[in-house]
Short mmCIF file of C-alpha atoms in Angstrom, two decimals:
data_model
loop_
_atom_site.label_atom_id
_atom_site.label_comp_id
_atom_site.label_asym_id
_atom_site.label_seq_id
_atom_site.Cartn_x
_atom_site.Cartn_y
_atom_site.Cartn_z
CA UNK I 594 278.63 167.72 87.35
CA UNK I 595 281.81 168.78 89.26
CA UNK I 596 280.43 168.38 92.71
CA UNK I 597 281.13 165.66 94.49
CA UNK I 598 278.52 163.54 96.72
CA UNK I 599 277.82 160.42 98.90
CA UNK I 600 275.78 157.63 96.93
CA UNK I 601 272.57 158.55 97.88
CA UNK I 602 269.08 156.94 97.50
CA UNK I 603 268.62 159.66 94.62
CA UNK I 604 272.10 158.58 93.25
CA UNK I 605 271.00 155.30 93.39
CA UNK I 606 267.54 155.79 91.48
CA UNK I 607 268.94 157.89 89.00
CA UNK I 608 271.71 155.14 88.09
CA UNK I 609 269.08 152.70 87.62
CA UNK I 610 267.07 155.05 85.06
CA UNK I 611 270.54 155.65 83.45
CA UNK I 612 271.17 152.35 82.72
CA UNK I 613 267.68 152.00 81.26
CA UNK I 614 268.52 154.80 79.07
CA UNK I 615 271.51 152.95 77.42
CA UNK I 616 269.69 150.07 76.75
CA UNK I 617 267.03 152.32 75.20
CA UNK I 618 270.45 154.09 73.40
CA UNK I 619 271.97 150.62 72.61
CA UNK I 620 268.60 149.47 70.84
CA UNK I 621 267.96 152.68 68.94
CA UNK I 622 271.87 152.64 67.55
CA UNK I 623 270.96 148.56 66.05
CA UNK I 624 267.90 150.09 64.82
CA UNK I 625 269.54 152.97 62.76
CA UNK I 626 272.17 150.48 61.35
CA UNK I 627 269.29 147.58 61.15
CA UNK I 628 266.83 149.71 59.22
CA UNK I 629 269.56 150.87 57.04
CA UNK I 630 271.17 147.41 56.42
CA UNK I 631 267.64 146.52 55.31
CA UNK I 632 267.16 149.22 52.49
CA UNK I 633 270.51 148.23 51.02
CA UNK I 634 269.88 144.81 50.82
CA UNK I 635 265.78 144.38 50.20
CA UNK I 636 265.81 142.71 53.42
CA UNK I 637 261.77 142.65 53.97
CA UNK I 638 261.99 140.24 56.99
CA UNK I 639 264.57 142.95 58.50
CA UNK I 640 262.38 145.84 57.94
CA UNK I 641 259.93 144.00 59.85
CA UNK I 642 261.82 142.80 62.90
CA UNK I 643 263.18 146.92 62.59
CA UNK I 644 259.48 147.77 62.73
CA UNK I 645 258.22 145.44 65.72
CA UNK I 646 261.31 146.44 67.70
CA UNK I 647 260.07 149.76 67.80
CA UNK I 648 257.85 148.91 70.64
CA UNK I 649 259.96 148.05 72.89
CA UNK I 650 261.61 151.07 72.10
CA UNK I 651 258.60 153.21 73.17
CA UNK I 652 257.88 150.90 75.97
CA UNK I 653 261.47 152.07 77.66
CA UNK I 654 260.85 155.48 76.98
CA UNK I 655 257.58 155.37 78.94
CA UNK I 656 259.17 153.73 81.82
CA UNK I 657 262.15 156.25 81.84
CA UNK I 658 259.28 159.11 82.05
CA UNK I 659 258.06 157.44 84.89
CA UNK I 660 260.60 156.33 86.92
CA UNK I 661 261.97 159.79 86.37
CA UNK I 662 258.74 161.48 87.93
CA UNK I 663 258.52 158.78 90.37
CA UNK I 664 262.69 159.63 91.40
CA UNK I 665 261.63 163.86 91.48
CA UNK I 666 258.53 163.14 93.68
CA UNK I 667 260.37 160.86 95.95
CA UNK I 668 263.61 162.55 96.20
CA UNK I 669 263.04 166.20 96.08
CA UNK I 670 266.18 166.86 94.24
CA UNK I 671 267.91 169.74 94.66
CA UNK I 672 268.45 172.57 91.58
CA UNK I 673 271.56 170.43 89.79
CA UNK I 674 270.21 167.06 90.23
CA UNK I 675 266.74 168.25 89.08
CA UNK I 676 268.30 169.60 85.96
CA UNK I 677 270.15 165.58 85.68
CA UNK I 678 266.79 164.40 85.75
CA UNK I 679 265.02 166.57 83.38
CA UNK I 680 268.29 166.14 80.87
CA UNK I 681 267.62 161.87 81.67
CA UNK I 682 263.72 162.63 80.33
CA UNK I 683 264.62 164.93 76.80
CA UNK I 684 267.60 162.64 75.77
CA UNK I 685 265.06 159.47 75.90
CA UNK I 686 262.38 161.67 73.98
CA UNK I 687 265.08 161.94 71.35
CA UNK I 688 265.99 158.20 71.63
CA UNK I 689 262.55 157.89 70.64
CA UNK I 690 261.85 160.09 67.74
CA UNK I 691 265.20 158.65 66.19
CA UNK I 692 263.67 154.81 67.12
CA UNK I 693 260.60 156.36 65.03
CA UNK I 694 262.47 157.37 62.26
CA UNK I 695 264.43 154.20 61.89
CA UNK I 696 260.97 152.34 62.01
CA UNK I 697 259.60 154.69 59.32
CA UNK I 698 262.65 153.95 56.93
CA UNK I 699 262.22 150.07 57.67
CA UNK I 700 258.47 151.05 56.27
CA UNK I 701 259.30 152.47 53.79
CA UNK I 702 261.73 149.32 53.04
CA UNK I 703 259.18 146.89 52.76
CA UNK I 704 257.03 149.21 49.84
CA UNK I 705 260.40 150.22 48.33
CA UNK I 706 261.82 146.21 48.01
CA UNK I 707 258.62 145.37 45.47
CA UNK I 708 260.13 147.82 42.61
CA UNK I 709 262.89 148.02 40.65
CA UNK I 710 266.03 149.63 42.79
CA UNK I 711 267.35 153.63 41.88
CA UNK I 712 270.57 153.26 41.23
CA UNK I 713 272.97 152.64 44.17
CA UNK I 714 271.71 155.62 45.84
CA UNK I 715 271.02 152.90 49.06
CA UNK I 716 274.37 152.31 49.48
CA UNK I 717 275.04 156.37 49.92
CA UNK I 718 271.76 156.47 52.29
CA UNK I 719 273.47 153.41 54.35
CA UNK I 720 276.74 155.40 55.23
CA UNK I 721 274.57 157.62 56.08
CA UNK I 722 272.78 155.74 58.56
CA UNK I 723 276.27 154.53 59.79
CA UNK I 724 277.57 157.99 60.46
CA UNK I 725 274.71 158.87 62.57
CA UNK I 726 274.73 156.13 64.13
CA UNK I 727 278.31 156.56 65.05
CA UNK I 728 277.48 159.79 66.16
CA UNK I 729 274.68 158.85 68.63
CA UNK I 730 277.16 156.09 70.37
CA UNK I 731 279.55 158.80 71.03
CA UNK I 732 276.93 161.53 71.85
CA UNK I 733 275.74 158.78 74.92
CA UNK I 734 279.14 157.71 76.35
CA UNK I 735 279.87 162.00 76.32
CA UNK I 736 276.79 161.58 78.49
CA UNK I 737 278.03 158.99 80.59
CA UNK I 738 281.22 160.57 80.77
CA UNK I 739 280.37 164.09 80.86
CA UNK I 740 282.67 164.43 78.60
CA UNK I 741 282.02 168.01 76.84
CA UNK I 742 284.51 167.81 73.91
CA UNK I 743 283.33 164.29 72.64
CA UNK I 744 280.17 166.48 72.64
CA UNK I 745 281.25 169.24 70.57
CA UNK I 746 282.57 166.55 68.32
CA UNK I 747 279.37 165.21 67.86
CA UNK I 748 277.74 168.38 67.30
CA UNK I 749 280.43 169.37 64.00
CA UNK I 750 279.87 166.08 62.93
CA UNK I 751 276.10 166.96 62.22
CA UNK I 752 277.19 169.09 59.54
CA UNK I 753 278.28 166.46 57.43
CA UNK I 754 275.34 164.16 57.62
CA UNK I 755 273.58 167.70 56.33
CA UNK I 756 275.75 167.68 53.43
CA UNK I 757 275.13 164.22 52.64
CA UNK I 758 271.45 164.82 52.85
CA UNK I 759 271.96 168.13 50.58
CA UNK I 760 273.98 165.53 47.63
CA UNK I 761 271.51 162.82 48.17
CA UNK I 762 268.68 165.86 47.89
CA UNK I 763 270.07 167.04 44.24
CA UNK I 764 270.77 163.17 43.31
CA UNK I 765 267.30 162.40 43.46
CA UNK I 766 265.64 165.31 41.80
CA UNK I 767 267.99 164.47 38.77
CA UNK I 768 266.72 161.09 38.81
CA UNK I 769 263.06 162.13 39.11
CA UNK I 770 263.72 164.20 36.24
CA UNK I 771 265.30 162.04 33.86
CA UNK I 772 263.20 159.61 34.30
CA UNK I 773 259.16 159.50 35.21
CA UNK I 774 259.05 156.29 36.73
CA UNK I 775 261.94 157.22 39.02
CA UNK I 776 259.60 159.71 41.09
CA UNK I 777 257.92 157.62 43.63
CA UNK I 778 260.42 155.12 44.41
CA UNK I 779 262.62 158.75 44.97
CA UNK I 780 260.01 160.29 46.99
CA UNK I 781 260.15 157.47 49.26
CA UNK I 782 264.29 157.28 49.35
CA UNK I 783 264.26 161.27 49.80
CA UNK I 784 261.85 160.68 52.82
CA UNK I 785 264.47 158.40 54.25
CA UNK I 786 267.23 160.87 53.71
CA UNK I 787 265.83 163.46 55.28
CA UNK I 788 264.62 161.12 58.05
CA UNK I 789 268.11 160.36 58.32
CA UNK I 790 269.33 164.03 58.57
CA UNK I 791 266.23 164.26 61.26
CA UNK I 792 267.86 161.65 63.28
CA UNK I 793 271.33 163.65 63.19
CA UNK I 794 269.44 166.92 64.64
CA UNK I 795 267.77 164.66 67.77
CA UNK I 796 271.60 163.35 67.93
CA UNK I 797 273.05 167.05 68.16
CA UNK I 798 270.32 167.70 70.87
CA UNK I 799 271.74 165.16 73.08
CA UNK I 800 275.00 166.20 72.71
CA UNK I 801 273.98 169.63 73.44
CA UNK I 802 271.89 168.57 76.69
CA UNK I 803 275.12 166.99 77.40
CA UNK I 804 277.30 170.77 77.40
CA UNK I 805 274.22 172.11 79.30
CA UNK I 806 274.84 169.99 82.10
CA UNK I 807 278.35 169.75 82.64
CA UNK I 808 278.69 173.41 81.83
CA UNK I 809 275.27 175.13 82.74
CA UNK I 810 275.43 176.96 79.66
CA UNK I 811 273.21 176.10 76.27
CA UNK I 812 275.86 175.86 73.27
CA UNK I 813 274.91 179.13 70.86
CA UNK I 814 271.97 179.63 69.35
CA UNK I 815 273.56 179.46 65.96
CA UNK I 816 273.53 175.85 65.76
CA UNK I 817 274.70 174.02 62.70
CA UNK I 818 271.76 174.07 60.22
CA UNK I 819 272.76 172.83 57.15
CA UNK I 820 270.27 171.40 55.56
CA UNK I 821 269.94 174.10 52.62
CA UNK I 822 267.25 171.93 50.60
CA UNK I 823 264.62 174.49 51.72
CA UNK I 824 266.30 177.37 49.58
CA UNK I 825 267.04 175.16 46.33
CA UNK I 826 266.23 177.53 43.67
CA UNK I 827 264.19 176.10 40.84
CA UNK I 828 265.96 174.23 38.36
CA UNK I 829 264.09 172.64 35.67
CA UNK M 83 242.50 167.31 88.26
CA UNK M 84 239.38 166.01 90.32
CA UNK M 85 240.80 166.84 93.44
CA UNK M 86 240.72 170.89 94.62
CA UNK M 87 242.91 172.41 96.58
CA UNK M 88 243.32 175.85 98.03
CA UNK M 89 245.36 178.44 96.13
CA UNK M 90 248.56 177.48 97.14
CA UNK M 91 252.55 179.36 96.23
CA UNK M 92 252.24 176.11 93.50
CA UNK M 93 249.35 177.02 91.97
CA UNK M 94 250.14 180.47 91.81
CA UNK M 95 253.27 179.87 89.94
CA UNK M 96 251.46 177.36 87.99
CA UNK M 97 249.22 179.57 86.78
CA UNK M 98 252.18 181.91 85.68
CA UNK M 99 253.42 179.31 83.23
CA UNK M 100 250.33 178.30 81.99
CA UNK M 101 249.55 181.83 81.11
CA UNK M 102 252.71 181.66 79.23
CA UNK M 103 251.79 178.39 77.79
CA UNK M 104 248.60 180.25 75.95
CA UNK M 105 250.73 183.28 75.02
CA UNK M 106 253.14 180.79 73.37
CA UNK M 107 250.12 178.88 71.83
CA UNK M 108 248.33 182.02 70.23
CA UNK M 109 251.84 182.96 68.47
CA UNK M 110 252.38 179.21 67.44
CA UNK M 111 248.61 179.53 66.27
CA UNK M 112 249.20 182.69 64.42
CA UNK M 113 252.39 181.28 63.11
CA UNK M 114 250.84 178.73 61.10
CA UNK M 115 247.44 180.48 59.78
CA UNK M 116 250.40 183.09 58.27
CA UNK M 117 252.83 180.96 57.13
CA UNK M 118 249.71 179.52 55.41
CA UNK M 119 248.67 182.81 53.87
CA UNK M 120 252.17 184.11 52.83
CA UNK M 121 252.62 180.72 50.97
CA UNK M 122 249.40 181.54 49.05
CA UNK M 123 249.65 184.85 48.41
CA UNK M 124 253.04 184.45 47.71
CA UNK M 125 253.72 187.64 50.15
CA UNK M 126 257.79 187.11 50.98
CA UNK M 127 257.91 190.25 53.60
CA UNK M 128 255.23 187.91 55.90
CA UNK M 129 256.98 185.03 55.07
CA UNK M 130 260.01 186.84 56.59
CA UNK M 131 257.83 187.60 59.60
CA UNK M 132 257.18 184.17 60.46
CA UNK M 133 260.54 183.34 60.37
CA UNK M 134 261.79 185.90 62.26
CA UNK M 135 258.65 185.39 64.93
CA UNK M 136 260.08 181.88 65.50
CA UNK M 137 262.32 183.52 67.66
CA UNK M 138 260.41 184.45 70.55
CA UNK M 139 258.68 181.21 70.37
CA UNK M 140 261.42 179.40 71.05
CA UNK M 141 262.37 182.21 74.04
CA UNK M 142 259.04 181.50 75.45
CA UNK M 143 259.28 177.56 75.61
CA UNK M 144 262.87 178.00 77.50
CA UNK M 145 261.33 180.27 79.84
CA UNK M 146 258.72 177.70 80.05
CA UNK M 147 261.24 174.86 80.89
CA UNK M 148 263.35 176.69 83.35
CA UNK M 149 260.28 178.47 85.14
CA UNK M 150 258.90 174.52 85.73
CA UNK M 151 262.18 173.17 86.33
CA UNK M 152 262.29 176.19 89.65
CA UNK M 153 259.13 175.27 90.32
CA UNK M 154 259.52 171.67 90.75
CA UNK M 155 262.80 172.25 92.93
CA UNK M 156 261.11 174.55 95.19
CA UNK M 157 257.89 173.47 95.59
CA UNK M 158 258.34 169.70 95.47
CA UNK M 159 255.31 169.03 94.29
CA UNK M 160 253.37 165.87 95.20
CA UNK M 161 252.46 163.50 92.28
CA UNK M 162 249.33 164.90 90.74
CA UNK M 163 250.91 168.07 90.63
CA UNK M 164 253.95 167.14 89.01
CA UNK M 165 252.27 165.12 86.57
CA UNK M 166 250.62 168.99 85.75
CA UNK M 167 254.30 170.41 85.39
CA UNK M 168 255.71 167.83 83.62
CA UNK M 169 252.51 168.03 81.29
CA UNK M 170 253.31 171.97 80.67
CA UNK M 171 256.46 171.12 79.55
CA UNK M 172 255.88 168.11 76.99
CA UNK M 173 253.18 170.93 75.88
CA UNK M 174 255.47 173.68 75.40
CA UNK M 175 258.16 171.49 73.34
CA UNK M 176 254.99 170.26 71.66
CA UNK M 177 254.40 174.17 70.52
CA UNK M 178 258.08 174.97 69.91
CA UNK M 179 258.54 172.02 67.05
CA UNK M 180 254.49 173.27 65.79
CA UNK M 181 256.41 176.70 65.29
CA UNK M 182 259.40 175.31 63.86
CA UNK M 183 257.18 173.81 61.32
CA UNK M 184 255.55 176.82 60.72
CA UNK M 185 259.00 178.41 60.23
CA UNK M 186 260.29 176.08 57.77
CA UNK M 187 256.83 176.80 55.78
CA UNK M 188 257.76 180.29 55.63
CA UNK M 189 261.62 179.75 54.58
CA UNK M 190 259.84 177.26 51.28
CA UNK M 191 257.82 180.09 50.46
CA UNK M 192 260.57 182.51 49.64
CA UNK M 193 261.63 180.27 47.29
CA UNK M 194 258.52 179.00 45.38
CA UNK M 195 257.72 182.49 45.48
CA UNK M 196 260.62 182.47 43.21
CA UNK M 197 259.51 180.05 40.56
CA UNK M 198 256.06 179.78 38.74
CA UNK M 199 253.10 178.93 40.79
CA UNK M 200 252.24 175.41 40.58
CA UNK M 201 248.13 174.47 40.09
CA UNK M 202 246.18 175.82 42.91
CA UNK M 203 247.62 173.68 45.74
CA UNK M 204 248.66 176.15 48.10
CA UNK M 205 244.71 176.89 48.13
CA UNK M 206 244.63 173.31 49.56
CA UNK M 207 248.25 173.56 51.71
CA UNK M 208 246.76 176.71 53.48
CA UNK M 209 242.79 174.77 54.14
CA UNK M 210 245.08 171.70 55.67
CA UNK M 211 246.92 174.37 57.98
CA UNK M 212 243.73 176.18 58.56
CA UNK M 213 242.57 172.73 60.23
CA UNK M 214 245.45 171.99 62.20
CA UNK M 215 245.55 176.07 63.45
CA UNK M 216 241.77 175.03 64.67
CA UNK M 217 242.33 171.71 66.08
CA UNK M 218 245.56 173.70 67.85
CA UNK M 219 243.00 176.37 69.59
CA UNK M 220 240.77 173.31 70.34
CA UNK M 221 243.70 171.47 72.13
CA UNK M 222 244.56 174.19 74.14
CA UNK M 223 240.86 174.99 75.31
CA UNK M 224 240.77 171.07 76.37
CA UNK M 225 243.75 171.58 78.07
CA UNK M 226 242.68 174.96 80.19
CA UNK M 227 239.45 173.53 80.94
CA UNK M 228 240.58 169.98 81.17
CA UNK M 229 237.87 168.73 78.43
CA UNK M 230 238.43 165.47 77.24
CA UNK M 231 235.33 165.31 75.13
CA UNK M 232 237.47 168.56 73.40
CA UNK M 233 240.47 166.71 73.38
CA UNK M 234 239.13 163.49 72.36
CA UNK M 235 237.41 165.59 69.54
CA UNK M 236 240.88 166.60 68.09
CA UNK M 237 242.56 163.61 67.90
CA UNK M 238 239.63 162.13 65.81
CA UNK M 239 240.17 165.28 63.61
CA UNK M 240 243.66 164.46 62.94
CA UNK M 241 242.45 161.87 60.50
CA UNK M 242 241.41 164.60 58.55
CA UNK M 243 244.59 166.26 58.03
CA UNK M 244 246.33 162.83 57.73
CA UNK M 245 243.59 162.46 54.70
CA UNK M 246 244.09 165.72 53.40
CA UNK M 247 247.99 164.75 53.30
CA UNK M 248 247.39 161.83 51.30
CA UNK M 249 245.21 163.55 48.82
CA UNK M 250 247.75 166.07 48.39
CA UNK M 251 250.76 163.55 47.80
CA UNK M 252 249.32 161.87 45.03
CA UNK M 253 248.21 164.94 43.59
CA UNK M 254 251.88 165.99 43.87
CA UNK M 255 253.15 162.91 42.46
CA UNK M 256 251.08 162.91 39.17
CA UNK M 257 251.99 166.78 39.06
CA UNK M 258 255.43 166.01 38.69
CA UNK M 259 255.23 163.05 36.16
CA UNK M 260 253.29 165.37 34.12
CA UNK M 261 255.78 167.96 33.54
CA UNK M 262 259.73 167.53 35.23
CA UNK M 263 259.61 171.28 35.56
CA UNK M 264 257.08 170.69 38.15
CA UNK M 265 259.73 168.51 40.06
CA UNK M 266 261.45 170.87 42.18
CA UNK M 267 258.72 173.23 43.34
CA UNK M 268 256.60 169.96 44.04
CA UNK M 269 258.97 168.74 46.30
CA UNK M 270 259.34 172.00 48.94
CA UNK M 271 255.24 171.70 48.49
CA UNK M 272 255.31 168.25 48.91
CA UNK M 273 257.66 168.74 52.24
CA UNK M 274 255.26 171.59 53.44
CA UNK M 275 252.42 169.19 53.79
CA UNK M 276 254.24 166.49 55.27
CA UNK M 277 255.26 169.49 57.94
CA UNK M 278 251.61 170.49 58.71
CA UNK M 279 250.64 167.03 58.41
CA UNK M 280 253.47 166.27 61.55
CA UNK M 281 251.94 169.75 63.11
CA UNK M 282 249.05 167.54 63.48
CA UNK M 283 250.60 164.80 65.28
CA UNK M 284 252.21 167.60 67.63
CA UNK M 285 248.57 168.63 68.28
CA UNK M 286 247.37 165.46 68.96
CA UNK M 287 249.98 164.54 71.07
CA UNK M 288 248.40 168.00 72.98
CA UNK M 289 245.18 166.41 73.08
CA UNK M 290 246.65 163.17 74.48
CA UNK M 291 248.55 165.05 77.24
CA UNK M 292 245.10 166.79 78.48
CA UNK M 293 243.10 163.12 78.42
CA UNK M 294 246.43 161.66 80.39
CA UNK M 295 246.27 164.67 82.97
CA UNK M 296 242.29 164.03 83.57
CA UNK M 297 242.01 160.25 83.09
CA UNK M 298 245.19 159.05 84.22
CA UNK M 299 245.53 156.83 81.33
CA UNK M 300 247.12 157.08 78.05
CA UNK M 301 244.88 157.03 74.71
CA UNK M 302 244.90 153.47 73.45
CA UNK M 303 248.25 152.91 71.88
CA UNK M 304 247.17 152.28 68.14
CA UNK M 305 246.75 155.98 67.90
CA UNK M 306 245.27 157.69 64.33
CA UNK M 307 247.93 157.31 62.10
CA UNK M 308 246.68 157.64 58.56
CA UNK M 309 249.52 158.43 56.39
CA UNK M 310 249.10 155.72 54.13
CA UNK M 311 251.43 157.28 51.79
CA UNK M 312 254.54 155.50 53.45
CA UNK M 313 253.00 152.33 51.99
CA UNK M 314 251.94 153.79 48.59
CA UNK M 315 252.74 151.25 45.73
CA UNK M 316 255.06 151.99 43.03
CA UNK M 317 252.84 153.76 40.12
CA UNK M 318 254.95 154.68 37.35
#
C-alpha cells in the first residue's frame, strides 16, 4: 500500500485482526515443525497435543472471518482497504488448511508409530516440513512488510519442496515394490508428503496475495507447478 | 434471508453474481461427471477437455471475487447482506478447488490410459464422482432456494462418499500387494479417490454455507468426517 493515511478507526480495527492473524501464523508454523518433529521421532503424545491444537487454530480463523465482516460493515472501506481486508480473510483460510494438514500428518503419526519404521524416509519428510515452514514465516513478515521480493522468494522456493515431494514420491513406490509389507505404512508417509507439498501451495498463495496487494497485479498465471507425480509413467 | 426487501441496486448486482455462481457450478458439475467418464472409458481427447475447461472456471471465480469485492465497496452493504456476499465468495473458491480436482482427475487419466487397466475400479471411481456431481447440483439448489432440509440432506450424503473412499482404499491396498505391477497405477487411482472424496468435503462445506446464511448458525462442529483410512492399522 503506497498511500499514506491518518490512523483511523478502520486502521485501528484492521491492526487488531492483523495481529490475530500472526498468532494464528505463529501457531500454524509450531504446528508444521511440531507434527513433523513427531513423525521423526514416534512421538504419540506430540501427535496428540499437534492434533488438539488444531482447534484453536480453527477457532482464530473464525474470529478473523468475523471481525473482518464486522470491520467492512462498520467501516465502509474504501476500494484499497477493502481489497486489505479481503487479502486479511484468504491468507487465514490458508493458515487453516495448512493447520489441517499438519493435524492430519500428526494422525497419521499416531497409526504410523505402532509399526515397524520405512527406512529413514521421516527424516527426508522432516526437512521437508522445515522448509515449508521456513517458507510460511517469511511469506507472513513479506505480509507485514509488504515486502514484494521476500514474496517472490517464497514463491521459487515452492519449487523445491515440489521436488522433494517428486524424490520422496519415487522413494516410496520402490519401497512398496520391493517389499509387500512396505505398502501401507508408505501409503500413509506418501499422504504426508504430499500433504506437505499441499501446505507449500497454500504458502505460495499467501505470498502471492501478498504481490496482489502491494502491486495490484496477480503474479502470472503460470505458477510453479511442480509436482509431476500425476504424469509418472508406469514402471513396474 | 427471512427478511424481504425491495429490489434494490444490491440485489440487482447480487443477482448478477449469483447467476454467475450457477454458470460456474454447472461447468464444475460437468467437469467432474467427465473427468469421471474419460477415466473410464479411457477417452484421452475428453480428458484433455477437462483440463483445458479448468480454465474458464477459474476466470469465472475471479470475476466472481472482484465483482463482490465492487459490490461490497459501493454498496456497503448492511450485515445480512454482506454475510450473502461473503457467502458467494467462500462458494465460488469452494467450486474453483471442486474443478481443480476434477482437473487433476483428468491429467491421471492420460497416464493410466497409458498402462493396463487395473480391475474394474474406475467403474467404482466414476459411481463415487457420480454422487458427489449430485450432491453438488443438490447444494446449489439449497443454496438458490435457501433449503436447509436440501442442504442438510447433502451433508448426511457425504458419509457416503467418505464410505465409498474407504472401500476403495483397501481395495487398492490389497490390489497392490497382490501384484507390484499394480503399484504405480494404484497409486494415481488411489489419489483420484482421495480427490473426489475432498470434492465432497468442498460440497459440504456448500451445504454448510447455505444452513449458516438461513440459520445463522454454523453446523455442529464435529462435522461427518468418515475417512477412517487415516487410522487404518498396519496389515501386511
Amino acid at each position: 500500500m503506497e498511500e499514506q493515511h491518518i490512523a483511523s478507526a478502520f486502521d485501528r480495527d484492521l491492526e487488531a485482526i492483523q495481529a490475530r492473524i500472526m498468532k494464528m501464523g505463529g501457531l500454524v508454523e509450531a504446528a508444521i515443525v511440531e507434527a513433523a518433529r513427531a513423525l521423526e521421532t514416534r512421538d504419540e503424545e506430540l501427535a496428540l497435543q499437534v492434533r488438539a491444537g488444531d482447534k484453536v487454530i480453527d477457532m482464530l480463523e473464525e474470529q478473523i472471518n468475523e471481525e473482518a465482516a464486522r470491520l467492512i460493515a462498520l467501516r465502509s472501506p474504501a476500494a484499497s482497504d477493502l481489497r486489505l481486508v479481503l487479502s486479511v480473510m484468504k491468507i487465514s483460510a490458508n493458515l487453516e488448511r495448512i493447520g489441517d494438514y499438519a493435524k492430519n500428518m500428526a494422525k497419521r503419526t499416531v497409526v504410523l508409530a505402532q509399526g515397524p519404521a520405512v527406512s529413514d524416509s521421516t527424516a527426508a519428510l522432516r526437512r521437508m516440513a522445515r522448509e515449508v515452514e521456513r517458507m510460511l514465516k517469511d511469506a507472513l513478515d513479506a505480509y507485514i512488510q509488504r515486502d514484494v521480493e521476500l514474496a517472490t522468494d517464497v514463491i521459487a522456493r515452492d519449487l523445491d519442496v515440489d521436488q522433494m515431494y517428486n524424490a520422496l514420491f519415487r522413494e516410496f513406490l520402490t519401497f512398496m515394490m520391493e517389499d509387500p509389507r512396505n505398502i501401507t505404512p508408505c501409503m500413509h508417509l506418501h499422504f504426508i508428503a504430499k500433504n506437505t507439498e499441499r501446505m507449500g501451495d497454500h504458502v505460495t498463495s499467501i505470498a502471492e496475495q501478498v504481490i496482489y496487494l502491494v502491486t495490484g497485479e496477480r503474479p502470472e498465471e503460470g505458477r510453479s507447478k511442480a509436482d509431476t507425480t500425476s504424469t509418472a509413467v508406469q514402471e513396474a
